[in-house]
Amino acid sequence: MCGVLGLVSHQPVNQSLYDGLQMLQHRGQDAAGIVTAAGNMFHMHKGKGMVRDVFRTRNMRDLVGNAGIAHVRYPTAGNAGSSAEAQPFYVSSPFGIVLAHNGNLTNTEELYANVCHKHLRHINTRSDSEVLLNVFAHELRKEISNSGSVNLSVDNIFNAVTQLHKQVRGAYGVVALIAGYGMVAFRDPFGIRPLSLGKHIDENGKKSYAVASESVAFNSLEFDLERDIAPGEAVFVTFDGQFFSRQCAESPKLSPCLFEYVYFARPDSVIDGVSVYQSRVNMGVSLAEKVKQELPVDDIDVVMPIPDTSRPSAMELAHHLGKPYREGLIKNRYIGRTFIMPGQATRKKSVRQKLSPMESEFKGKSVLLVDDSIVRGTTSREIVEMVRSAGARKVYIASAAPEVRFPNVYGIDMPTREELIANGRTAVQVAEEIGADGCVFQDLQELKRVVRVLNPAIESFDDSCFSGEYPTGDIDEAYLQRLSSGKSSSAAAQVQAGQMEHSIRISDSDEEE
């Protein structure tokens, strides 16, 4: 679940890309990268870590040019520990292309075979994003060859995206630069991953354009949200500011990811015409009705959020239950988002570092904790233990999202059923597993209703992690089994690598002594 950003302006864009990328930091904390374009030259800097750690003044000075793209990485596919997989990626032919990708492809192996063995292109990493870049580059080269021209036309670009849509499966929101020409952005035919278009008009009437995973990136850049890029649509902005767009998919259908509204997106973003904040407020209203049906409301003394994402839902839930709302868990803002940290060991270790309970708010009280979702249950179990240790008499927990029972294959790091605490368990059993006195989950149909009421034009959602129904139509039991096996092998390799690194450190320490 990465974040992408692209800008074409009449002014240098390096500072704007940096500022916008910080607004998207919540979408990925593993790596960051920026590429700018000046004439036919690309200037790149990328590396592992947070935006503020990857870029220094000396790096920013080298990022010259009035156009650029940027990326923050959240590892889902490939080698999460490799700095080589930081984006954007680059290929030299045709023309020179850099690309950044948010999402996850579901037919990467097939595409890889075509790219490497049929098209004789070299893939340097295990990232599906690099494969996607090479598919796009190959289709552009075919367009140039077929046209008989050495120059690239707008039709060539859109035709290449059309051919890409026919081959690629999965979720993708893409921004790319073509050296000497401009910026292209496109979205998968189901619109699973978000992609927004922004525009700025200066005092001289000159237009600048921006594309971002979330509209919140535009706020600090003084860009206005124009609209969302439609599923299957591609836009192209020349380096001198000319704007073009075309629908490039045969049968596009808007099916945005429900988890964006539940957890990933910032509350001050608007995605596909839906205010993320208002959707979370609405979730609280609906969840309050479910709590009334399934928990002893008279026994609840206070409602508290598990910060930060669940706060709008918790406040509205407390209001509708007529219960006091309190902040009992204080968040250390210098610890990253637990759910998107790679590796279960890292995730579990960070919970107690991230949250600290105030005993005065818990002692002797029956508490209803509200979370945005319960996925693996690691965080919930740790929090329930902390709250009890702080003196809570009883601990109930309510999830603004339904039970996560199925793998997500479109860019969220919960790929195996074995990792999901609600898989094969009832709400009562989940409560037992996490040590709570009771547990309530949002109804799936209610969740879809409260989001859709804010934009009735949304006909369907990607709710696959809740329902097991995958909108791309290419996910079967065999695919999920391969995914589970691959994840297990990868986890074992990471554990072995960690043990080897630990042994090396001990040896080094012994030598120093």
Short mmCIF file of C-alpha atoms in Angstrom, two decimals:
data_model
loop_
_atom_site.label_atom_id
_atom_site.label_comp_id
_atom_site.label_asym_id
_atom_site.label_seq_id
_atom_site.Cartn_x
_atom_site.Cartn_y
_atom_site.Cartn_z
CA MET A 1 0.00 0.00 0.00
CA CYS A 2 2.49 2.56 -1.23
CA GLY A 3 2.07 6.24 -1.95
CA VAL A 4 2.80 7.87 -5.31
CA LEU A 5 3.03 11.52 -6.34
CA GLY A 6 3.72 13.25 -9.65
CA LEU A 7 4.09 16.95 -10.57
CA VAL A 8 4.44 18.96 -13.77
CA SER A 9 4.98 22.64 -13.05
CA HIS A 10 6.54 25.85 -14.35
CA GLN A 11 8.72 26.03 -11.25
CA PRO A 12 11.26 23.66 -9.68
CA VAL A 13 9.40 20.76 -8.08
CA ASN A 14 11.96 19.21 -5.72
CA GLN A 15 10.67 20.89 -2.56
CA SER A 16 7.04 20.31 -3.54
CA LEU A 17 7.68 16.61 -4.12
CA TYR A 18 9.37 16.33 -0.74
CA ASP A 19 6.53 18.17 1.02
CA GLY A 20 3.85 16.14 -0.75
CA LEU A 21 5.64 12.89 -0.02
CA GLN A 22 5.65 13.68 3.68
CA MET A 23 1.87 14.03 3.49
CA LEU A 24 1.80 10.47 2.11
CA GLN A 25 4.25 9.04 4.65
CA HIS A 26 1.47 7.09 6.36
CA ARG A 27 1.17 4.92 3.23
CA GLY A 28 4.69 3.53 3.52
CA GLN A 29 7.67 3.88 5.83
CA ASP A 30 10.09 1.33 4.39
CA ALA A 31 11.68 3.43 1.62
CA ALA A 32 11.28 6.68 -0.30
CA GLY A 33 12.41 8.03 -3.66
CA ILE A 34 12.19 11.09 -5.90
CA VAL A 35 13.03 11.50 -9.59
CA THR A 36 12.98 14.87 -11.34
CA ALA A 37 13.24 15.66 -15.05
CA ALA A 38 15.14 18.55 -16.62
CA GLY A 39 15.12 18.39 -20.41
CA ASN A 40 16.09 14.86 -21.38
CA MET A 41 17.86 14.19 -18.08
CA PHE A 42 16.52 12.36 -15.02
CA HIS A 43 17.85 13.06 -11.53
CA MET A 44 17.17 10.39 -8.91
CA HIS A 45 17.66 9.85 -5.21
CA LYS A 46 16.08 7.03 -3.21
CA GLY A 47 16.80 4.82 -0.25
CA LYS A 48 15.42 2.91 2.71
CA GLY A 49 13.76 4.76 5.55
CA MET A 50 11.37 7.63 6.20
CA VAL A 51 11.22 10.63 3.87
CA ARG A 52 13.00 12.87 6.37
CA ASP A 53 15.84 10.33 6.70
CA VAL A 54 16.35 9.55 3.01
CA PHE A 55 16.67 13.14 1.75
CA ARG A 56 19.29 15.66 2.84
CA THR A 57 19.92 19.18 1.55
CA ARG A 58 22.66 17.96 -0.76
CA ASN A 59 20.27 15.40 -2.28
CA MET A 60 17.55 17.98 -2.80
CA ARG A 61 19.92 20.37 -4.60
CA ASP A 62 20.67 17.67 -7.16
CA LEU A 63 16.98 17.07 -7.90
CA VAL A 64 16.62 19.80 -10.51
CA GLY A 65 13.77 20.24 -12.96
CA ASN A 66 10.15 21.36 -13.26
CA ALA A 67 8.63 17.86 -13.30
CA GLY A 68 9.05 14.79 -11.16
CA ILE A 69 7.54 11.74 -9.48
CA ALA A 70 7.96 10.39 -5.96
CA HIS A 71 7.18 7.25 -3.97
CA VAL A 72 6.96 5.91 -0.42
CA ARG A 73 7.23 2.15 -0.14
CA TYR A 74 5.20 -0.28 1.90
CA PRO A 75 6.60 -3.77 1.21
CA THR A 76 4.14 -6.42 0.04
CA ALA A 77 5.96 -8.21 -2.77
CA GLY A 78 9.63 -8.86 -3.39
CA ASN A 79 12.40 -8.38 -0.85
CA ALA A 80 11.31 -5.93 1.84
CA GLY A 81 14.86 -5.64 3.14
CA SER A 82 16.47 -4.63 -0.16
CA SER A 83 17.22 -0.98 -0.90
CA ALA A 84 17.28 -1.94 -4.58
CA GLU A 85 13.50 -2.20 -4.46
CA ALA A 86 13.02 1.41 -3.44
CA GLN A 87 11.08 3.22 -6.14
CA PRO A 88 10.86 4.83 -8.68
CA PHE A 89 12.34 2.29 -11.12
CA TYR A 90 14.13 3.23 -14.35
CA VAL A 91 14.59 1.75 -17.82
CA SER A 92 16.65 3.38 -20.55
CA SER A 93 14.60 2.25 -23.54
CA PRO A 94 12.55 3.59 -25.16
CA PHE A 95 13.49 7.23 -24.49
CA GLY A 96 14.08 6.63 -20.77
CA ILE A 97 11.19 5.95 -18.40
CA VAL A 98 10.87 6.14 -14.61
CA LEU A 99 7.82 4.68 -12.88
CA ALA A 100 6.30 4.51 -9.39
CA HIS A 101 3.52 2.06 -8.53
CA ASN A 102 0.99 1.69 -5.72
CA GLY A 103 -0.70 -1.69 -5.51
CA ASN A 104 0.07 -5.33 -6.19
CA LEU A 105 -0.09 -7.40 -9.37
CA THR A 106 -1.64 -10.86 -9.29
CA ASN A 107 -0.09 -12.32 -12.46
CA THR A 108 3.49 -11.21 -11.89
CA GLU A 109 5.00 -14.61 -12.72
CA GLU A 110 3.32 -14.72 -16.12
CA LEU A 111 4.33 -11.14 -16.88
CA TYR A 112 7.89 -11.80 -15.72
CA ALA A 113 8.20 -14.76 -18.10
CA ASN A 114 6.94 -12.68 -21.03
CA VAL A 115 9.17 -9.72 -20.25
CA CYS A 116 12.34 -11.72 -19.69
CA HIS A 117 12.04 -14.66 -22.09
CA LYS A 118 9.94 -13.28 -24.95
CA HIS A 119 10.87 -9.60 -24.90
CA LEU A 120 14.44 -10.15 -23.68
CA ARG A 121 14.25 -7.41 -21.07
CA HIS A 122 16.22 -7.60 -17.83
CA ILE A 123 14.51 -7.45 -14.41
CA ASN A 124 16.95 -6.54 -11.66
CA THR A 125 14.71 -7.08 -8.59
CA ARG A 126 11.81 -9.25 -7.46
CA SER A 127 9.43 -6.27 -7.44
CA ASP A 128 6.22 -6.49 -9.43
CA SER A 129 6.58 -2.74 -10.00
CA GLU A 130 9.72 -3.24 -12.07
CA VAL A 131 7.89 -5.88 -14.10
CA LEU A 132 5.03 -3.41 -14.65
CA LEU A 133 7.51 -0.77 -15.85
CA ASN A 134 9.00 -3.16 -18.39
CA VAL A 135 5.58 -4.16 -19.70
CA PHE A 136 4.79 -0.48 -20.26
CA ALA A 137 8.19 0.16 -21.88
CA HIS A 138 7.76 -2.81 -24.22
CA GLU A 139 4.32 -1.65 -25.32
CA LEU A 140 5.65 1.87 -25.95
CA ARG A 141 8.45 0.46 -28.09
CA LYS A 142 5.92 -1.57 -30.11
CA GLU A 143 3.84 1.57 -30.67
CA ILE A 144 6.87 3.46 -31.95
CA SER A 145 7.86 0.60 -34.25
CA ASN A 146 4.35 0.27 -35.65
CA SER A 147 3.99 4.00 -36.28
CA GLY A 148 7.25 4.22 -38.20
CA SER A 149 8.17 7.44 -36.39
CA VAL A 150 11.03 8.21 -34.05
CA ASN A 151 8.82 10.63 -32.11
CA LEU A 152 6.27 9.66 -29.47
CA SER A 153 2.65 10.77 -29.89
CA VAL A 154 -0.13 11.05 -27.33
CA ASP A 155 -1.92 8.22 -29.14
CA ASN A 156 1.16 6.04 -28.77
CA ILE A 157 1.12 6.54 -25.01
CA PHE A 158 -2.57 5.83 -24.55
CA ASN A 159 -2.41 2.82 -26.89
CA ALA A 160 0.46 1.41 -24.79
CA VAL A 161 -1.63 1.78 -21.63
CA THR A 162 -4.54 0.06 -23.40
CA GLN A 163 -2.34 -2.92 -24.23
CA LEU A 164 -0.96 -2.96 -20.69
CA HIS A 165 -4.49 -3.18 -19.26
CA LYS A 166 -5.12 -6.25 -21.42
CA GLN A 167 -2.12 -8.08 -19.94
CA VAL A 168 -1.81 -6.93 -16.34
CA ARG A 169 -4.03 -8.20 -13.51
CA GLY A 170 -4.31 -6.83 -10.00
CA ALA A 171 -4.31 -3.37 -8.51
CA TYR A 172 -2.20 -0.47 -9.69
CA GLY A 173 -2.08 3.28 -9.47
CA VAL A 174 0.88 4.46 -11.54
CA VAL A 175 2.81 7.67 -12.22
CA ALA A 176 5.67 7.74 -14.72
CA LEU A 177 7.94 10.17 -16.57
CA ILE A 178 9.01 9.72 -20.19
CA ALA A 179 12.25 11.60 -20.90
CA GLY A 180 11.73 14.52 -23.24
CA TYR A 181 7.94 14.17 -23.28
CA GLY A 182 6.03 14.36 -20.00
CA MET A 183 4.23 12.62 -17.15
CA VAL A 184 1.75 9.76 -17.59
CA ALA A 185 -0.51 8.36 -14.88
CA PHE A 186 -3.03 5.54 -15.02
CA ARG A 187 -5.23 3.42 -12.76
CA ASP A 188 -6.27 -0.23 -12.94
CA PRO A 189 -9.65 -0.97 -14.61
CA PHE A 190 -11.32 -1.61 -11.24
CA GLY A 191 -9.92 1.48 -9.53
CA ILE A 192 -8.91 -0.64 -6.54
CA ARG A 193 -6.04 1.63 -5.59
CA PRO A 194 -6.79 5.37 -5.38
CA LEU A 195 -5.36 8.03 -7.69
CA SER A 196 -6.35 11.71 -7.65
CA LEU A 197 -5.74 14.59 -10.04
CA GLY A 198 -4.90 18.10 -8.84
CA LYS A 199 -4.40 21.43 -10.61
CA HIS A 200 -2.91 24.81 -9.77
CA ILE A 201 -3.27 28.02 -11.79
CA ASP A 202 -0.73 30.75 -10.98
CA GLU A 203 -1.17 34.52 -11.17
CA ASN A 204 -0.13 34.46 -14.84
CA GLY A 205 -2.74 31.84 -15.72
CA LYS A 206 -0.20 29.04 -16.15
CA LYS A 207 -1.45 25.58 -15.17
CA SER A 208 0.44 22.99 -13.16
CA TYR A 209 -0.80 19.43 -12.64
CA ALA A 210 -0.34 16.88 -9.87
CA VAL A 211 -1.28 13.24 -9.41
CA ALA A 212 -1.29 11.58 -5.99
CA SER A 213 -2.49 8.48 -4.17
CA GLU A 214 -4.49 10.75 -1.86
CA SER A 215 -5.87 14.25 -2.22
CA VAL A 216 -4.29 15.24 1.10
CA ALA A 217 -0.97 15.62 -0.73
CA PHE A 218 -2.42 18.60 -2.61
CA ASN A 219 -3.25 20.58 0.52
CA SER A 220 0.30 21.64 1.38
CA LEU A 221 1.14 22.26 -2.29
CA GLU A 222 -1.72 24.73 -2.89
CA PHE A 223 -3.20 22.49 -5.58
CA ASP A 224 -6.94 22.04 -5.93
CA LEU A 225 -8.46 18.57 -6.17
CA GLU A 226 -9.86 18.37 -9.70
CA ARG A 227 -11.23 14.83 -9.59
CA ASP A 228 -10.27 11.21 -9.18
CA ILE A 229 -8.67 9.49 -12.13
CA ALA A 230 -11.26 7.01 -13.33
CA PRO A 231 -10.71 3.24 -13.33
CA GLY A 232 -8.82 2.33 -16.51
CA GLU A 233 -8.19 5.98 -17.37
CA ALA A 234 -4.80 7.39 -18.33
CA VAL A 235 -3.74 11.03 -18.22
CA PHE A 236 -0.72 12.57 -19.90
CA VAL A 237 0.79 15.99 -19.16
CA THR A 238 3.54 17.30 -21.42
CA PHE A 239 6.48 19.04 -19.80
CA ASP A 240 5.14 22.35 -21.09
CA GLY A 241 1.77 21.80 -19.36
CA GLN A 242 -0.58 20.39 -22.04
CA PHE A 243 -3.11 17.98 -20.53
CA PHE A 244 -4.64 14.90 -22.22
CA SER A 245 -6.79 12.04 -20.91
CA ARG A 246 -8.41 8.90 -22.32
CA GLN A 247 -10.27 5.84 -21.07
CA CYS A 248 -7.97 2.94 -21.94
CA ALA A 249 -9.83 -0.07 -20.51
CA GLU A 250 -12.55 -2.03 -22.30
CA SER A 251 -14.91 -2.55 -19.35
CA PRO A 252 -13.88 -0.34 -16.43
CA LYS A 253 -15.78 -0.62 -13.16
CA LEU A 254 -15.17 1.41 -10.02
CA SER A 255 -14.49 -0.96 -7.11
CA PRO A 256 -12.38 0.98 -4.60
CA CYS A 257 -10.73 -0.81 -1.70
CA LEU A 258 -12.88 -0.62 1.45
CA PHE A 259 -9.78 -0.81 3.62
CA GLU A 260 -8.72 2.63 2.40
CA TYR A 261 -11.71 4.14 4.20
CA VAL A 262 -11.32 1.91 7.25
CA TYR A 263 -7.60 2.33 7.90
CA PHE A 264 -5.05 3.30 5.29
CA ALA A 265 -6.11 6.71 4.01
CA ARG A 266 -5.70 9.87 6.05
CA PRO A 267 -9.00 11.25 7.40
CA ASP A 268 -8.46 14.57 5.60
CA SER A 269 -8.39 12.87 2.19
CA VAL A 270 -11.24 12.54 -0.28
CA ILE A 271 -11.13 9.29 -2.25
CA ASP A 272 -13.50 8.64 -5.15
CA GLY A 273 -15.77 11.43 -3.98
CA VAL A 274 -15.94 10.15 -0.39
CA SER A 275 -14.64 12.07 2.60
CA VAL A 276 -12.58 9.54 4.55
CA TYR A 277 -13.31 11.36 7.81
CA GLN A 278 -17.07 11.39 7.27
CA SER A 279 -17.07 7.72 6.30
CA ARG A 280 -15.38 6.90 9.63
CA VAL A 281 -17.90 9.01 11.52
CA ASN A 282 -20.68 7.08 9.78
CA MET A 283 -19.00 3.81 10.73
CA GLY A 284 -19.28 4.84 14.39
CA VAL A 285 -23.02 5.40 14.10
CA SER A 286 -23.58 1.99 12.53
CA LEU A 287 -21.23 0.26 14.96
CA ALA A 288 -23.12 1.77 17.92
CA GLU A 289 -26.27 -0.03 16.80
CA LYS A 290 -24.36 -3.32 16.61
CA VAL A 291 -22.91 -2.76 20.09
CA LYS A 292 -26.42 -2.23 21.48
CA GLN A 293 -27.41 -5.63 20.14
CA GLU A 294 -24.39 -7.66 21.23
CA LEU A 295 -22.82 -6.09 24.34
CA PRO A 296 -24.21 -5.19 27.79
CA VAL A 297 -24.25 -1.42 27.21
CA ASP A 298 -25.28 -0.72 30.82
CA ASP A 299 -22.04 -2.33 31.94
CA ILE A 300 -19.89 0.04 29.83
CA ASP A 301 -18.50 3.02 31.77
CA VAL A 302 -16.44 4.69 29.09
CA VAL A 303 -15.60 4.53 25.36
CA MET A 304 -11.99 4.94 24.23
CA PRO A 305 -10.32 4.83 20.81
CA ILE A 306 -7.22 2.87 19.97
CA PRO A 307 -5.46 5.82 18.33
CA ASP A 308 -5.39 7.25 15.81
CA THR A 309 -7.46 5.92 12.92
CA SER A 310 -10.45 4.84 15.01
CA ARG A 311 -10.94 8.19 16.75
CA PRO A 312 -13.80 9.54 14.52
CA SER A 313 -15.70 6.25 14.82
CA ALA A 314 -15.15 6.05 18.60
CA MET A 315 -16.35 9.60 19.23
CA GLU A 316 -19.54 9.08 17.25
CA LEU A 317 -20.13 5.67 18.83
CA ALA A 318 -19.81 7.14 22.34
CA HIS A 319 -22.26 9.91 21.44
CA HIS A 320 -24.87 7.44 20.17
CA LEU A 321 -24.46 5.18 23.20
CA GLY A 322 -24.68 8.15 25.56
CA LYS A 323 -21.38 7.16 27.17
CA PRO A 324 -18.39 9.31 28.16
CA TYR A 325 -15.58 9.49 25.61
CA ARG A 326 -12.04 9.46 26.97
CA GLU A 327 -8.46 9.24 25.65
CA GLY A 328 -6.80 6.60 27.78
CA LEU A 329 -4.13 5.34 25.41
CA ILE A 330 -1.42 7.85 24.56
CA LYS A 331 0.44 7.33 21.32
CA ASN A 332 4.16 7.80 20.85
CA ARG A 333 4.18 9.56 17.49
CA TYR A 334 7.78 8.60 16.81
CA ILE A 335 6.86 4.95 16.34
CA GLY A 336 5.62 3.92 12.91
CA ARG A 337 2.22 2.47 12.05
CA THR A 338 2.26 -1.02 13.56
CA PHE A 339 0.11 -2.74 10.95
CA ILE A 340 2.37 -1.75 8.05
CA MET A 341 5.64 -2.76 9.68
CA PRO A 342 7.16 -5.76 7.88
CA GLY A 343 7.52 -8.87 10.00
CA GLN A 344 5.41 -10.15 12.87
CA ALA A 345 8.25 -9.89 15.41
CA THR A 346 8.79 -6.22 14.64
CA ARG A 347 5.05 -5.62 14.73
CA LYS A 348 4.58 -7.25 18.14
CA LYS A 349 7.59 -5.54 19.70
CA SER A 350 6.42 -2.08 18.65
CA VAL A 351 2.94 -2.21 20.22
CA ARG A 352 4.01 -1.41 23.77
CA GLN A 353 6.48 1.17 22.50
CA LYS A 354 3.73 2.87 20.53
CA LEU A 355 0.94 3.04 23.13
CA SER A 356 1.02 3.93 26.81
CA PRO A 357 -2.07 3.60 29.07
CA MET A 358 -3.06 6.22 31.65
CA GLU A 359 -4.01 4.25 34.76
CA SER A 360 -6.31 7.01 36.08
CA GLU A 361 -8.59 6.54 33.07
CA PHE A 362 -8.84 2.76 33.44
CA LYS A 363 -8.75 1.90 37.12
CA GLY A 364 -11.95 0.17 38.20
CA LYS A 365 -13.79 0.92 34.95
CA SER A 366 -15.50 -1.22 32.35
CA VAL A 367 -14.02 0.03 29.07
CA LEU A 368 -15.18 -0.27 25.47
CA LEU A 369 -12.15 0.07 23.19
CA VAL A 370 -12.82 0.98 19.56
CA ASP A 371 -10.37 -0.03 16.85
CA ASP A 372 -10.53 0.50 13.09
CA SER A 373 -10.02 -3.22 12.45
CA ILE A 374 -8.67 -6.43 13.94
CA VAL A 375 -6.41 -8.24 11.50
CA ARG A 376 -3.80 -10.50 13.06
CA GLY A 377 -4.92 -9.79 16.61
CA THR A 378 -1.36 -9.11 17.79
CA THR A 379 -1.99 -5.46 18.58
CA SER A 380 -5.42 -6.10 20.13
CA ARG A 381 -4.09 -8.81 22.45
CA GLU A 382 -1.25 -6.60 23.67
CA ILE A 383 -3.58 -3.64 24.21
CA VAL A 384 -6.13 -5.68 26.17
CA GLU A 385 -3.31 -6.89 28.42
CA MET A 386 -2.07 -3.32 28.94
CA VAL A 387 -5.54 -2.04 29.76
CA ARG A 388 -6.15 -4.80 32.30
CA SER A 389 -2.76 -4.13 33.86
CA ALA A 390 -3.75 -0.47 34.12
CA GLY A 391 -6.69 -1.51 36.34
CA ALA A 392 -9.66 -1.91 34.00
CA ARG A 393 -12.48 -3.97 35.50
CA LYS A 394 -13.68 -5.24 32.12
CA VAL A 395 -12.44 -4.76 28.57
CA TYR A 396 -14.72 -4.89 25.55
CA ILE A 397 -13.53 -4.20 22.03
CA ALA A 398 -15.44 -3.05 18.93
CA SER A 399 -14.09 -3.07 15.38
CA ALA A 400 -15.27 -0.47 12.85
CA ALA A 401 -14.51 -3.06 10.15
CA PRO A 402 -15.96 -6.55 9.67
CA GLU A 403 -13.99 -9.71 10.41
CA VAL A 404 -10.92 -9.98 8.16
CA ARG A 405 -11.15 -13.61 7.11
CA PHE A 406 -9.44 -13.76 3.70
CA PRO A 407 -6.06 -12.83 2.21
CA ASN A 408 -5.67 -9.50 0.48
CA VAL A 409 -3.82 -9.79 -2.82
CA TYR A 410 -4.05 -6.17 -3.98
CA GLY A 411 -1.39 -4.48 -1.86
CA ILE A 412 -2.10 -5.02 1.85
CA ASP A 413 0.31 -7.16 3.85
CA MET A 414 -2.09 -9.81 5.14
CA PRO A 415 -1.70 -12.49 2.50
CA THR A 416 -2.33 -15.75 4.36
CA ARG A 417 -5.42 -17.00 6.13
CA GLU A 418 -3.31 -18.52 8.89
CA GLU A 419 -2.31 -15.02 10.05
CA LEU A 420 -5.88 -13.73 10.37
CA ILE A 421 -7.36 -14.07 13.84
CA ALA A 422 -10.98 -14.06 12.61
CA ASN A 423 -10.37 -16.84 10.11
CA GLY A 424 -12.51 -19.77 11.27
CA ARG A 425 -13.51 -18.01 14.49
CA THR A 426 -16.67 -16.34 15.75
CA ALA A 427 -16.65 -12.96 17.50
CA VAL A 428 -16.90 -14.78 20.83
CA GLN A 429 -13.86 -16.90 19.98
CA VAL A 430 -11.90 -13.84 18.82
CA ALA A 431 -12.67 -12.18 22.17
CA GLU A 432 -11.29 -15.25 23.95
CA GLU A 433 -8.15 -15.22 21.80
CA ILE A 434 -7.35 -11.58 22.54
CA GLY A 435 -8.42 -11.80 26.19
CA ALA A 436 -11.40 -9.42 25.94
CA ASP A 437 -14.75 -9.75 27.74
CA GLY A 438 -16.60 -9.23 24.49
CA CYS A 439 -15.97 -8.36 20.86
CA VAL A 440 -18.17 -6.75 18.19
CA PHE A 441 -17.48 -6.42 14.46
CA GLN A 442 -19.12 -4.10 11.94
CA ASP A 443 -21.46 -5.77 9.43
CA LEU A 444 -20.03 -5.82 5.89
CA GLN A 445 -23.23 -4.62 4.25
CA GLU A 446 -23.45 -1.77 6.75
CA LEU A 447 -19.85 -0.77 6.06
CA LYS A 448 -20.51 -0.63 2.34
CA ARG A 449 -23.71 1.30 2.90
CA VAL A 450 -22.15 4.01 5.07
CA VAL A 451 -19.42 4.62 2.48
CA ARG A 452 -21.70 4.42 -0.55
CA VAL A 453 -24.18 6.91 0.90
CA LEU A 454 -21.43 9.54 0.53
CA ASN A 455 -21.09 8.72 -3.18
CA PRO A 456 -23.95 6.67 -4.64
CA ALA A 457 -22.03 6.40 -7.93
CA ILE A 458 -19.84 3.71 -6.36
CA GLU A 459 -21.55 0.51 -7.45
CA SER A 460 -19.21 -1.99 -5.81
CA PHE A 461 -16.13 -2.28 -3.61
CA ASP A 462 -13.07 -4.43 -3.30
CA ASP A 463 -14.12 -6.08 -0.04
CA SER A 464 -12.15 -9.27 -0.72
CA CYS A 465 -10.44 -9.45 2.68
CA PHE A 466 -13.90 -9.50 4.30
CA SER A 467 -15.92 -11.47 1.73
CA GLY A 468 -13.40 -13.60 -0.16
CA GLU A 469 -14.71 -12.20 -3.45
CA TYR A 470 -11.93 -10.83 -5.66
CA PRO A 471 -13.03 -8.28 -8.27
CA THR A 472 -10.28 -9.07 -10.80
CA GLY A 473 -11.72 -12.58 -11.22
CA ASP A 474 -8.35 -14.34 -11.42
CA ILE A 475 -7.96 -15.48 -7.80
CA ASP A 476 -8.80 -19.10 -6.99
CA GLU A 477 -7.96 -21.54 -4.20
CA ALA A 478 -4.81 -22.71 -5.98
CA TYR A 479 -3.56 -19.11 -6.15
CA LEU A 480 -4.20 -18.59 -2.44
CA GLN A 481 -2.41 -21.83 -1.58
CA ARG A 482 0.65 -20.75 -3.61
CA LEU A 483 0.55 -17.38 -1.89
CA SER A 484 0.41 -19.01 1.53
CA SER A 485 3.32 -21.32 0.73
CA GLY A 486 5.39 -18.49 -0.64
CA LYS A 487 4.74 -16.34 2.40
CA SER A 488 5.74 -19.16 4.75
CA SER A 489 8.98 -19.77 2.83
CA SER A 490 9.76 -16.06 2.83
CA ALA A 491 9.12 -15.78 6.57
CA ALA A 492 11.40 -18.75 7.26
CA ALA A 493 14.14 -17.19 5.14
CA GLN A 494 13.81 -13.91 7.03
CA VAL A 495 14.07 -15.72 10.38
CA GLN A 496 17.17 -17.59 9.20
CA ALA A 497 18.71 -14.35 7.92
CA GLY A 498 17.98 -12.69 11.26
CA GLN A 499 19.60 -15.56 13.16
CA MET A 500 22.68 -15.38 10.93
CA GLU A 501 22.93 -11.62 11.42
CA HIS A 502 22.61 -12.08 15.19
CA SER A 503 25.41 -14.69 15.14
CA ILE A 504 27.65 -12.38 13.15
CA ARG A 505 27.06 -9.55 15.60
CA ILE A 506 27.95 -11.82 18.55
CA SER A 507 31.12 -12.93 16.80
CA ASP A 508 32.10 -9.34 16.05
CA SER A 509 31.44 -8.40 19.67
CA ASP A 510 33.62 -11.25 20.92
CA GLU A 511 36.48 -10.18 18.67
CA GLU A 512 36.28 -6.61 19.95
CA GLU A 513 36.49 -7.82 23.55
#
